[in-house]
Short mmCIF file of C-alpha atoms and ligand atoms in Angstrom, two decimals:
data_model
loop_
_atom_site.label_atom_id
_atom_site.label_comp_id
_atom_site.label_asym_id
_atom_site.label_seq_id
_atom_site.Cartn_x
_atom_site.Cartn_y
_atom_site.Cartn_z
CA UNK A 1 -19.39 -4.71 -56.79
CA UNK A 2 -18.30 -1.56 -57.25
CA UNK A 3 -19.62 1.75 -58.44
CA UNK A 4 -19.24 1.35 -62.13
CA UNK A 5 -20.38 -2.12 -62.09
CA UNK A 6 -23.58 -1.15 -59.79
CA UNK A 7 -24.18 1.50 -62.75
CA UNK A 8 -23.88 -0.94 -65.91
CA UNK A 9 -25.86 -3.66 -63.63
CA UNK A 10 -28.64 -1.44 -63.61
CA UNK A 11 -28.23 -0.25 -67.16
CA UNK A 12 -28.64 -3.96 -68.19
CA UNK A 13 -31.45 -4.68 -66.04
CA UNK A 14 -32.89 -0.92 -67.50
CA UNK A 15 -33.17 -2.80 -71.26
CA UNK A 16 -33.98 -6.26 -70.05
CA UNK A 17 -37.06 -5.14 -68.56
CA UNK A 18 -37.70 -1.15 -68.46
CA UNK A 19 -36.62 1.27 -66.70
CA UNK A 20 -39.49 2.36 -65.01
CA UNK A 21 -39.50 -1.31 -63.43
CA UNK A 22 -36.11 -1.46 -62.45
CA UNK A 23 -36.34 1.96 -60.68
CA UNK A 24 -40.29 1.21 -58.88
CA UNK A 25 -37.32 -2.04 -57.87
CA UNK A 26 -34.36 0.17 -56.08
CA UNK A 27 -37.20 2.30 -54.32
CA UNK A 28 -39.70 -1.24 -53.22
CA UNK A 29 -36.22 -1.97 -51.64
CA UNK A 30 -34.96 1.09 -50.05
CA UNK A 31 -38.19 1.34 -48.47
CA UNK A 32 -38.73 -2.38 -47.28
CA UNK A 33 -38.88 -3.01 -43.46
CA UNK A 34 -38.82 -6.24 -41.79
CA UNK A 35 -38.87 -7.16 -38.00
CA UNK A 36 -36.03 -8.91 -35.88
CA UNK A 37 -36.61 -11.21 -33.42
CA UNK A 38 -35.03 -10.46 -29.97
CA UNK A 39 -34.46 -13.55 -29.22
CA UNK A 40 -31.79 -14.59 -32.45
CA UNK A 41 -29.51 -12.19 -30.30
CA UNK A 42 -29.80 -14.10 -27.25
CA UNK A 43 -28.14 -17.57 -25.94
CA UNK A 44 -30.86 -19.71 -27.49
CA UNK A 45 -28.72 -22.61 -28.36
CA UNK A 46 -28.14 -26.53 -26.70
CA UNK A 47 -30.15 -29.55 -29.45
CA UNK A 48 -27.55 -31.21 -30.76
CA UNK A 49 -24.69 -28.82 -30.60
CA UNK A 50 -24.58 -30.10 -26.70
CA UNK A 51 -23.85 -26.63 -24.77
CA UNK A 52 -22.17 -24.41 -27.14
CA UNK A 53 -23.53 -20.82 -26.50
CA UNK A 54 -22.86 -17.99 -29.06
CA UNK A 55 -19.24 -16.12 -28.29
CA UNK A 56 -20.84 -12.41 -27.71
CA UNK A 57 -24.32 -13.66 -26.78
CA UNK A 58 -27.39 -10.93 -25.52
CA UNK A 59 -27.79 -11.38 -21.92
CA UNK A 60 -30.82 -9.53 -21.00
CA UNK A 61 -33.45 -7.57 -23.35
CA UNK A 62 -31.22 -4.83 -23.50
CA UNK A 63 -28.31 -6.42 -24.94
CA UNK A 64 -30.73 -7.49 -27.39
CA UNK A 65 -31.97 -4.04 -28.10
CA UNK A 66 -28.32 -2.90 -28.54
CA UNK A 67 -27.68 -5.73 -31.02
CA UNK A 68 -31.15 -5.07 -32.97
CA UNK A 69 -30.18 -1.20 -32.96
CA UNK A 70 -26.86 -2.09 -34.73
CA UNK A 71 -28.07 -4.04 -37.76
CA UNK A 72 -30.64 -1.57 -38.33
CA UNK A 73 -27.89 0.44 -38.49
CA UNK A 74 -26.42 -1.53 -41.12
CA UNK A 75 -29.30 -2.03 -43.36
CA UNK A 76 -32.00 0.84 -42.45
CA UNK A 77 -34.45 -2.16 -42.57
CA UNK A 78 -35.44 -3.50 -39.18
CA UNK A 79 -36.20 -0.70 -37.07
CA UNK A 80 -38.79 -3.50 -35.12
CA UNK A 81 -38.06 -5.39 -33.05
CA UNK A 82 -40.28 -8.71 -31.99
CA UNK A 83 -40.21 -9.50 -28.34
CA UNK A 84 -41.34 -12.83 -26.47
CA UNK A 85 -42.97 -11.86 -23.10
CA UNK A 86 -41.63 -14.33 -20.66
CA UNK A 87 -38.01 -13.63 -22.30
CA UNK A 88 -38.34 -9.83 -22.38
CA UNK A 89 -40.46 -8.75 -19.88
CA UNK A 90 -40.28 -11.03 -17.08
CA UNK A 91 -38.08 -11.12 -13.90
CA UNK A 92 -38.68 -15.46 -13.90
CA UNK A 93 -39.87 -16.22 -16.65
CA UNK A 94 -43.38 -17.71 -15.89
CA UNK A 95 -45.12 -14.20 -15.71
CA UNK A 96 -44.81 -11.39 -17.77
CA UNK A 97 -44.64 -7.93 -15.93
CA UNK A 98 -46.11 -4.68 -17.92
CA UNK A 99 -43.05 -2.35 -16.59
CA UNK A 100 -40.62 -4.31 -17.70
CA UNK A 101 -42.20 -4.03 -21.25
CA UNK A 102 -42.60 -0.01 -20.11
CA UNK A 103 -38.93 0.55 -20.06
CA UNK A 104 -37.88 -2.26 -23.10
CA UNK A 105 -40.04 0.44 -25.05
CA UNK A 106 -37.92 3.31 -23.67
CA UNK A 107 -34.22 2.08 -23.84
CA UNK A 108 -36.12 0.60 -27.56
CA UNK A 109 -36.57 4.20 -28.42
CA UNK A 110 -33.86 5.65 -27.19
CA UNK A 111 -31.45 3.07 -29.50
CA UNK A 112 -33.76 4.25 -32.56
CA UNK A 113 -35.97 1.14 -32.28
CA UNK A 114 -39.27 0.27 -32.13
CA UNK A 115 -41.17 -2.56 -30.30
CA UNK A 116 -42.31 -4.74 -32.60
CA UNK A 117 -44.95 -7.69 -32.91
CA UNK A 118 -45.32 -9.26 -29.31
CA UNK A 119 -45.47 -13.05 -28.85
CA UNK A 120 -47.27 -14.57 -25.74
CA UNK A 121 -44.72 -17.63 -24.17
CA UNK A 122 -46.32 -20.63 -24.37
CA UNK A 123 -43.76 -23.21 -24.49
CA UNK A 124 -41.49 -22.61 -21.12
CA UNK A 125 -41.49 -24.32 -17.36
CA UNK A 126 -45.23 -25.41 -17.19
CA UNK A 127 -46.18 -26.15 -20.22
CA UNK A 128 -46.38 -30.02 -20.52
CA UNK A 129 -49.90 -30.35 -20.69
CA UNK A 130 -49.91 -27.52 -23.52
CA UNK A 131 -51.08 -23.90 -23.07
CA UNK A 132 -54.52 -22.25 -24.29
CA UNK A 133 -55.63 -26.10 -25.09
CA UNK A 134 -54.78 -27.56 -21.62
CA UNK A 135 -56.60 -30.24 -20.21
CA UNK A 136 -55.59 -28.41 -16.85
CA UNK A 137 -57.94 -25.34 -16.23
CA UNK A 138 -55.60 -23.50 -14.23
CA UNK A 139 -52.76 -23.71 -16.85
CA UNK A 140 -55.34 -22.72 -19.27
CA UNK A 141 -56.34 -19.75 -17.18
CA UNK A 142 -52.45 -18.95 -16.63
CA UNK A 143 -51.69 -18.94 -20.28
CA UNK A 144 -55.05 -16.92 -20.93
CA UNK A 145 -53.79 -14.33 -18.31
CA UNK A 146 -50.15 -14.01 -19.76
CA UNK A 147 -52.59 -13.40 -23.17
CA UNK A 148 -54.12 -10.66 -22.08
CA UNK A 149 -51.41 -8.66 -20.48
CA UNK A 150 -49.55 -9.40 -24.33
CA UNK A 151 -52.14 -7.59 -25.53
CA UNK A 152 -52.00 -4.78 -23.50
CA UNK A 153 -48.23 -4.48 -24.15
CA UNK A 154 -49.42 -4.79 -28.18
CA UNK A 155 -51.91 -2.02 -27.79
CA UNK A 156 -50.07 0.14 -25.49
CA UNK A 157 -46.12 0.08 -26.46
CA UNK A 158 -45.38 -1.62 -29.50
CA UNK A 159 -46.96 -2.07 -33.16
CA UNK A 160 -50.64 -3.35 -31.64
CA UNK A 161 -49.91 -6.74 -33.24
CA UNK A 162 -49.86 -9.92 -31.09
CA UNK A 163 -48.79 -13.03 -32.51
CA UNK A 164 -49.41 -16.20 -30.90
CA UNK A 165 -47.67 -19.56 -31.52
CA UNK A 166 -49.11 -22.62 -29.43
CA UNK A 167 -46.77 -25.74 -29.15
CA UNK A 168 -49.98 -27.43 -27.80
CA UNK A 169 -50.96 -31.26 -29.29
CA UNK A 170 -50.33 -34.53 -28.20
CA UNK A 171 -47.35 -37.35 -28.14
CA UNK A 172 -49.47 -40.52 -28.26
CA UNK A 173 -52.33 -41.71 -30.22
CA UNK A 174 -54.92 -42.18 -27.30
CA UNK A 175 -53.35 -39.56 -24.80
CA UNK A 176 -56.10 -36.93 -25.06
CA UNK A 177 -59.11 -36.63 -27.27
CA UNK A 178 -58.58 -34.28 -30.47
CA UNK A 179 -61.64 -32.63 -30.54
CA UNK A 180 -61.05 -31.67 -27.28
CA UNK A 181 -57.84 -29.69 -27.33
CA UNK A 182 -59.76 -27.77 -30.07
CA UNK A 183 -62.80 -26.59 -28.17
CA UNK A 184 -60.10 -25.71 -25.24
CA UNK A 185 -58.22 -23.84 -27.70
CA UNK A 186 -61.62 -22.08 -29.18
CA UNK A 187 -62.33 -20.80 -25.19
CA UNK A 188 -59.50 -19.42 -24.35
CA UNK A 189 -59.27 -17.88 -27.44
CA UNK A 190 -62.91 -16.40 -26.84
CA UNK A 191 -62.12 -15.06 -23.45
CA UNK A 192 -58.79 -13.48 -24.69
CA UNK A 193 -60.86 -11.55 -27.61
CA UNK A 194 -62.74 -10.25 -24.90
CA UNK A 195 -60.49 -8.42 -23.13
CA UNK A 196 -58.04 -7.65 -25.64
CA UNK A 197 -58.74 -4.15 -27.52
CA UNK A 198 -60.19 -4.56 -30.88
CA UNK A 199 -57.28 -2.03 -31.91
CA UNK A 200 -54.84 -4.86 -31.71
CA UNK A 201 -54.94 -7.48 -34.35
CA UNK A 202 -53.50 -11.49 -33.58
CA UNK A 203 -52.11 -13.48 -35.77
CA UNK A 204 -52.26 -17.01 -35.12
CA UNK A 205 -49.55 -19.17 -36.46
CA UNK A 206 -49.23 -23.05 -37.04
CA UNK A 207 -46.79 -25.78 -37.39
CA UNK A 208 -47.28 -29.32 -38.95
CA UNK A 209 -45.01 -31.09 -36.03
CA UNK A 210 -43.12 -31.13 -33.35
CA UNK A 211 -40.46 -33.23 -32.65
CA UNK A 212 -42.35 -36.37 -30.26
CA UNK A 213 -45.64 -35.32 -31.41
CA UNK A 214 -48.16 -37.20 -32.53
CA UNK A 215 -50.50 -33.75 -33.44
CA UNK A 216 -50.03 -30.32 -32.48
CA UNK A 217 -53.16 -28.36 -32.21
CA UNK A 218 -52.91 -25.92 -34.84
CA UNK A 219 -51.30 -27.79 -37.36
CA UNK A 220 -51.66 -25.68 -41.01
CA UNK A 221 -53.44 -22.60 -42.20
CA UNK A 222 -56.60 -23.93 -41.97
CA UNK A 223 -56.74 -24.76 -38.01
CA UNK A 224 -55.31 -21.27 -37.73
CA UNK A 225 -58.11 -19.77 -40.00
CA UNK A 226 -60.72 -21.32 -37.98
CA UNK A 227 -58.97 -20.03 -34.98
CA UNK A 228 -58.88 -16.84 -36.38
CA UNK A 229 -62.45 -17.09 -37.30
CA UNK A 230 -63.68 -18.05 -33.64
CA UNK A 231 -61.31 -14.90 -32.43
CA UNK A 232 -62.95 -12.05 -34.24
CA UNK A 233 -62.64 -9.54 -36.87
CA UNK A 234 -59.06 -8.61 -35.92
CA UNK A 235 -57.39 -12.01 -36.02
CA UNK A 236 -55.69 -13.40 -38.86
CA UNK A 237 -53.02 -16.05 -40.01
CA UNK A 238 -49.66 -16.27 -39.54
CA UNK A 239 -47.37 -18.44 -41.98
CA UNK A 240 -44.02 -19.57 -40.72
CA UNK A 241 -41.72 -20.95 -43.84
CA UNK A 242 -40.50 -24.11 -41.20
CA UNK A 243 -43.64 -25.37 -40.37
CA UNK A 244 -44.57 -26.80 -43.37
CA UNK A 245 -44.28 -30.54 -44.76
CA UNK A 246 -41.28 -29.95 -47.59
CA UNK A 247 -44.01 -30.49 -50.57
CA UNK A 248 -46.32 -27.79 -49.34
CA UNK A 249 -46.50 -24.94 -52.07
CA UNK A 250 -46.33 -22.07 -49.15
CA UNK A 251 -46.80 -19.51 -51.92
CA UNK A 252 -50.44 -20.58 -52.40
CA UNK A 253 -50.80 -20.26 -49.25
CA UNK A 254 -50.36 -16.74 -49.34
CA UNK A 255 -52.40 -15.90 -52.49
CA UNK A 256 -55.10 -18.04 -50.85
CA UNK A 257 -54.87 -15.91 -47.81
CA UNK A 258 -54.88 -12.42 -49.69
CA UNK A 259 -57.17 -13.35 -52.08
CA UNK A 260 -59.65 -13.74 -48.96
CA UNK A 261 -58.47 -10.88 -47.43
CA UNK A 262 -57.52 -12.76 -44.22
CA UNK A 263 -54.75 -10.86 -42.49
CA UNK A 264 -51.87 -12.21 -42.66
CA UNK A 265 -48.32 -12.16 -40.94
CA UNK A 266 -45.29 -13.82 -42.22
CA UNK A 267 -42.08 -15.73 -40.75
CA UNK A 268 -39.00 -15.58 -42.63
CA UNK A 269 -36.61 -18.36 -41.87
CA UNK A 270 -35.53 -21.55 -44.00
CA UNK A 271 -37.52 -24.14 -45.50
CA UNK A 272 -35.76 -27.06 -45.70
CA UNK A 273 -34.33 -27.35 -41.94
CA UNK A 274 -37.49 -27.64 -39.56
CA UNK A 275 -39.00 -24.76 -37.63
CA UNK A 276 -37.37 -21.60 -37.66
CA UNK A 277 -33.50 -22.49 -37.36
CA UNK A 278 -31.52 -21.38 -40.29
CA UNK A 279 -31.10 -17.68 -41.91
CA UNK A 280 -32.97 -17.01 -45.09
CA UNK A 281 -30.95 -17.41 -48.45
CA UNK A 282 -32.49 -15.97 -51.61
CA UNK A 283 -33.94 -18.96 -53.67
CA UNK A 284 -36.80 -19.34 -56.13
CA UNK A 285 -39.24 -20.17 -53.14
CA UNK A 286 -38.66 -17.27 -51.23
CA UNK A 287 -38.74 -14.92 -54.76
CA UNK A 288 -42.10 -16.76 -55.49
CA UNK A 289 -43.56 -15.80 -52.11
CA UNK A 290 -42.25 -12.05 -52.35
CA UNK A 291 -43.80 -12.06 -55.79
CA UNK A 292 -47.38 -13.15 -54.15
CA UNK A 293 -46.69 -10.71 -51.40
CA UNK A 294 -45.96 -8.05 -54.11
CA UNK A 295 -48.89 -8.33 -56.27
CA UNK A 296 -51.06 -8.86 -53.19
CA UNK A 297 -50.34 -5.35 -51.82
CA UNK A 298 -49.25 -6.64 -48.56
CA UNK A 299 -45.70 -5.05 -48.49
CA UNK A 300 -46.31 -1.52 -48.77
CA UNK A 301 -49.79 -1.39 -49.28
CA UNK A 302 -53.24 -0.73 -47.60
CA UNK A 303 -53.17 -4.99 -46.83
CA UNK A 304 -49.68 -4.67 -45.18
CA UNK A 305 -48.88 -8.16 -43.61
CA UNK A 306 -46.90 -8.14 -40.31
CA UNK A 307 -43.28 -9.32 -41.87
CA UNK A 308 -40.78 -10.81 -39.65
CA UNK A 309 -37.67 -12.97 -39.23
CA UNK A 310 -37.80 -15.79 -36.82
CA UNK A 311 -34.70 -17.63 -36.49
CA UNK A 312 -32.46 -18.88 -33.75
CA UNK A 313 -29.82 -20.88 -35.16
CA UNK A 314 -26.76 -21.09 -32.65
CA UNK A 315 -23.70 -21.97 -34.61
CA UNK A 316 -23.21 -19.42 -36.68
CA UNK A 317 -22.73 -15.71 -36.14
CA UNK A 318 -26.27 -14.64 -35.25
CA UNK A 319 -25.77 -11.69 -36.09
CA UNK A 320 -24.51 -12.15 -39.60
CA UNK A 321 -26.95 -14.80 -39.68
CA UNK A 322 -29.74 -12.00 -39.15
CA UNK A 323 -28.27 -9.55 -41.67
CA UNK A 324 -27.52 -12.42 -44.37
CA UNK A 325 -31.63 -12.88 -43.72
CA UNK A 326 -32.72 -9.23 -44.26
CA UNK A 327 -30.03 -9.28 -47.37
CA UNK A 328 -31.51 -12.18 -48.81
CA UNK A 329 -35.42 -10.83 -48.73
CA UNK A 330 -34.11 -7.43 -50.19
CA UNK A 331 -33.21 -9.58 -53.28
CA UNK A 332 -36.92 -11.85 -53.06
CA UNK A 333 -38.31 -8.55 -53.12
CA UNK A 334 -36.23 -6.86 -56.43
CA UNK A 335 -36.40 -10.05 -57.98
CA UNK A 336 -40.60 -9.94 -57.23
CA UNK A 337 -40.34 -6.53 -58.17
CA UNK A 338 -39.07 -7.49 -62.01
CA UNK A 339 -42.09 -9.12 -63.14
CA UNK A 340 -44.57 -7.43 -65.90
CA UNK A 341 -47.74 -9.18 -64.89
CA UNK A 342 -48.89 -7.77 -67.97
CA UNK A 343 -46.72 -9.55 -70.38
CA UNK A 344 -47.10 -12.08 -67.38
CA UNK A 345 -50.92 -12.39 -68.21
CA UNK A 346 -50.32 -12.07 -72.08
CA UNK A 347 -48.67 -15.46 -71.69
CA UNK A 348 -51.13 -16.74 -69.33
CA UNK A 349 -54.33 -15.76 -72.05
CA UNK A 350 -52.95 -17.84 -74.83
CA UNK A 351 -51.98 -20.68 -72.77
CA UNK A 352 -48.43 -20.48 -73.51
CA UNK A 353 -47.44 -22.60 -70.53
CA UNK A 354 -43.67 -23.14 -71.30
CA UNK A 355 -43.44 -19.54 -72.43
CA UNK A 356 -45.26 -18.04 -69.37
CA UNK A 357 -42.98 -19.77 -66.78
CA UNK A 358 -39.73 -19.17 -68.74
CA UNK A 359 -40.75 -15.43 -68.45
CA UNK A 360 -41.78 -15.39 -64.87
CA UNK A 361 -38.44 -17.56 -63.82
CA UNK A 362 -36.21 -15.08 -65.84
CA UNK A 363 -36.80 -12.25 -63.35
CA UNK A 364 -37.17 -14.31 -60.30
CA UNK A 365 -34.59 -16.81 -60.67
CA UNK A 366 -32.55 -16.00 -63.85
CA UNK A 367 -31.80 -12.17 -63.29
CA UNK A 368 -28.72 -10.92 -61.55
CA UNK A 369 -30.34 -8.39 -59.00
CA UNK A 370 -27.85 -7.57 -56.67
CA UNK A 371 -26.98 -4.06 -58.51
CA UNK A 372 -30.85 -3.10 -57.85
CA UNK A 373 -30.55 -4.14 -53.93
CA UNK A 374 -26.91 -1.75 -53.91
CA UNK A 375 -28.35 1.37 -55.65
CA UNK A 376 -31.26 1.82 -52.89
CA UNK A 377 -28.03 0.99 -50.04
CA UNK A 378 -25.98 3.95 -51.83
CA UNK A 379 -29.10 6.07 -51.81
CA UNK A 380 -29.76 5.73 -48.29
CA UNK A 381 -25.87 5.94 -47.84
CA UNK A 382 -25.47 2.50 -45.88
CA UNK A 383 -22.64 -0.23 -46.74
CA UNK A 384 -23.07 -2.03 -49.85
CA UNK A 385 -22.54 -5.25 -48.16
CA UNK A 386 -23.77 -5.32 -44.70
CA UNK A 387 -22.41 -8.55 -43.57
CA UNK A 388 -19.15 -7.68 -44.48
CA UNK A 389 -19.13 -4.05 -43.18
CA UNK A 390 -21.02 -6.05 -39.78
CA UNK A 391 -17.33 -7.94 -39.74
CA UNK A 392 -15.13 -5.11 -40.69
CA UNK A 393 -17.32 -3.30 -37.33
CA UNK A 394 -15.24 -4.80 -34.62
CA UNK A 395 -18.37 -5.47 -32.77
CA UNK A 396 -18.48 -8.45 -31.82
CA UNK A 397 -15.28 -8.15 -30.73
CA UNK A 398 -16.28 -5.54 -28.63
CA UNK A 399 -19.25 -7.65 -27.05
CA UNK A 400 -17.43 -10.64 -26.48
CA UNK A 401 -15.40 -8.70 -24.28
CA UNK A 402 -17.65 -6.53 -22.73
CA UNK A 403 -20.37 -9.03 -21.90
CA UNK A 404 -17.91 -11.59 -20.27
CA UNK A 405 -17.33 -8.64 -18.00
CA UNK A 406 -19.91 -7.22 -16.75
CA UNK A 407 -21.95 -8.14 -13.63
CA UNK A 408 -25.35 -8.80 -14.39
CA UNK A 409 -28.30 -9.25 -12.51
CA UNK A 410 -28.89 -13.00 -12.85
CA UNK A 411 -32.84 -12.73 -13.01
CA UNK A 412 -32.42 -10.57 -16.11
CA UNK A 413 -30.13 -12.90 -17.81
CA UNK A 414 -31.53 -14.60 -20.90
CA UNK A 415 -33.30 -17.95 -20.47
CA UNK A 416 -33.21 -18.10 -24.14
C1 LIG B 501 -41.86 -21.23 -32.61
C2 LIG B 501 -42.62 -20.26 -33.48
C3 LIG B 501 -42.75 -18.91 -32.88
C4 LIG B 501 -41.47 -18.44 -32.23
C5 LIG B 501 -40.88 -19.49 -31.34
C6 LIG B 501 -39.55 -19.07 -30.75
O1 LIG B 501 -41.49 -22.37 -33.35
O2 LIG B 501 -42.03 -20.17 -34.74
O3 LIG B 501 -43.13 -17.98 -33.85
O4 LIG B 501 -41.82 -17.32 -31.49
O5 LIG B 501 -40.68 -20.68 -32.07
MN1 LIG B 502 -42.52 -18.44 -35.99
MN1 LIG B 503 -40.95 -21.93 -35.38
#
């Protein structure tokens, strides 16, 4: 788009629906701030593609950082960064080691970065019989202890939010008794609370399957909720958009969720391919969840949810496939942003059912917001299209050569 058509864009949006909306749009989206995951940067790759690793791939933390540091460059959005413990701060990947995380914080800061949410690794070597719900009390005790020293890094260096994703359950009807992978679950999760500061708050996230599972611990909001509830004050839920059954109306589960003040936490990724593969592309779903965010305060607000990408797809560009994410929730959020709940609720009072959800779809699915989501890029002077300007770069480029170069320590390199 260029200049002239960015100007009439917003002039047309400006009649369509006021222009104190459309402008309350262009600032909702200069100031919108999402976390990265580290590890979409990193090798992370194998399933069915067989062994094809990402050209240009991060090789430690750092490379990471230096990737992260680079599309917040781009879009002035992701200054966080999300880190994994036993792939960022860990010499062999089965503990997690506090100076690691000292000096990730450091060469974080010194890239114009900040550590982000941290996630406790519960799914690497060890971790057949599960992690906080193990039937085996020293695996529990390991995974408890890895826990703990997450939270410390979460209080201590980064944004004092720890989010924790079990892969815990069962493959066979039979194997192991339901009820009691839940109390295991409920103790760990008891003796973590206790010595994790009440400064730091944990958001527990769930997932409806696994692949080879016949039930995974925390399977939907509700496990996580009680898990929440048996963890304290501080801990909340944490939605991922892949770990849902494709009929499940994930927006409710976000008004639900604000309307009991829980606190919440948010995965970006793609709906319809499981877990958290694909990059986000802007579709009525997503617009629908941004409106529910929106309304619910929990973007900018005093209920701010803990928003972040998770996605480690391995074909594509990763990191196009990161920027086309952040790109794609800019536009969720301006189209969110174009609502009048008043009119909204005008509809809503006299029943007008047809009438209510033509008006709601014509801002989130009907209007044309991209000249919204380029007027708060040319304020903050960044590219208008930051995929593009990510390939005009020459950077990857660049890392492809430099990282097939350089000696590396071999206990740093990713085990993504
Ligand atoms: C899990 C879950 C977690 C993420 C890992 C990599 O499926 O979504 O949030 O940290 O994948
Ligand atoms: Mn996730
Ligand atoms: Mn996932």
């Amino acid at each position: 788009m260029t200049e002239k058509q960015i100007e009439y864009g917003i002039e047309s949006l400006n009649l369509e629906f006021g222009k104190e909306i459309v402008n309350n749009a262009v600032k909702a989206v200069e100031e919108f701030k999402v976390e990265v995951p580290s590890w979409i940067f990193g090798k992370f790759g194998g399933g069915r593609f067989g062994d094809f690793i990402p050209p240009g791939y991060a090789r430690n933390i750092f490379e990471k950082l230096d990737d992260a540091a680079f599309v917040n460059k781009l879009t002035g959005a992701s200054e966080q960064i999300a880190t994994h413990t036993l792939w960022d701060f860990s010499t062999d990947g089965l503990e997690g080691c506090y100076d690691i995380a000292v000096e990730v914080k450091k060469a974080a800061e010194s890239r114009g970065l900040k550590l982000g949410s941290i996630n406790p690794t519960y799914f690497l070597t060890g971790s057949h019989t599960g992690s906080l719900s193990s039937y085996n009390e020293k695996v529990r005790e390991r995974y408890i202890e890895q826990t703990i020293l997450s939270g410390k890094i979460a209080d201590e260096l980064s944004n004092k939010i720890l989010t924790l994703w079990l892969p815990d359950g069962s493959n066979y009807p039979g194997q192991i008794e339901l009820d009691k992978l839940i109390s295991n679950t409920i103790d760990s999760l008891k003796i973590i609370s206790e010595n994790v500061s009440n400064s730091v708050k944990v958001l527990i996230e769930y997932k409806v399957f696994e692949p080879g599972t016949y039930s995974t611990v925390l399977a939907d909001w509700g496990s996580a909720l009680m898990m929440a509830q048996s963890y304290g004050p501080n801990a909340g839920v944490l939605i991922d958009m892949g770990h849902h059954y494709h009929s499940t109306n994930i927006e409710q589960i976000v008004a639900r969720l604000i309307n009991s003040k829980i606190h919440g936490g948010f995965h970006f990724n793609t709906r319809y391919a499981a877990d958290d593969d694909h990059s986000v592309e802007p579709n009525p779903e997503i617009a629908r969840i941004f409106y529910e965010l929106v309304k619910g305060d929990a973007i900018f607000g005093s209920n701010k949810w803990d928003l972040m990408i998770d996605q480690c797809s391995s074909r594509e560009n990763r990191i196009q496939a990161v920027i086309h994410s952040i790109d794609s929730l800019q536009i969720s959020l301006a189209k969110a942003m174009l609502v009048d709940k008043k009119r909204l609720m005008e509809y809503q009072k006299e029943d007008s059912i047809i009438l209510a959800n033509r008006f709601f779809n014509n801002a989130l699915i009907l209007a044309d917001v991209r000249p919204i989501v380029y007027k708060a890029r040319n304020n903050k002077k960044l590219p208008l299209d930051p995929v593009e300007a990510f390939v005009q770069s020459g950077y990857q480029s660049e890392i492809e050569k430099e990282r097939s170069n350089k000696n590396l320590n071999p206990v740093l390199e990713s085990r993504s």
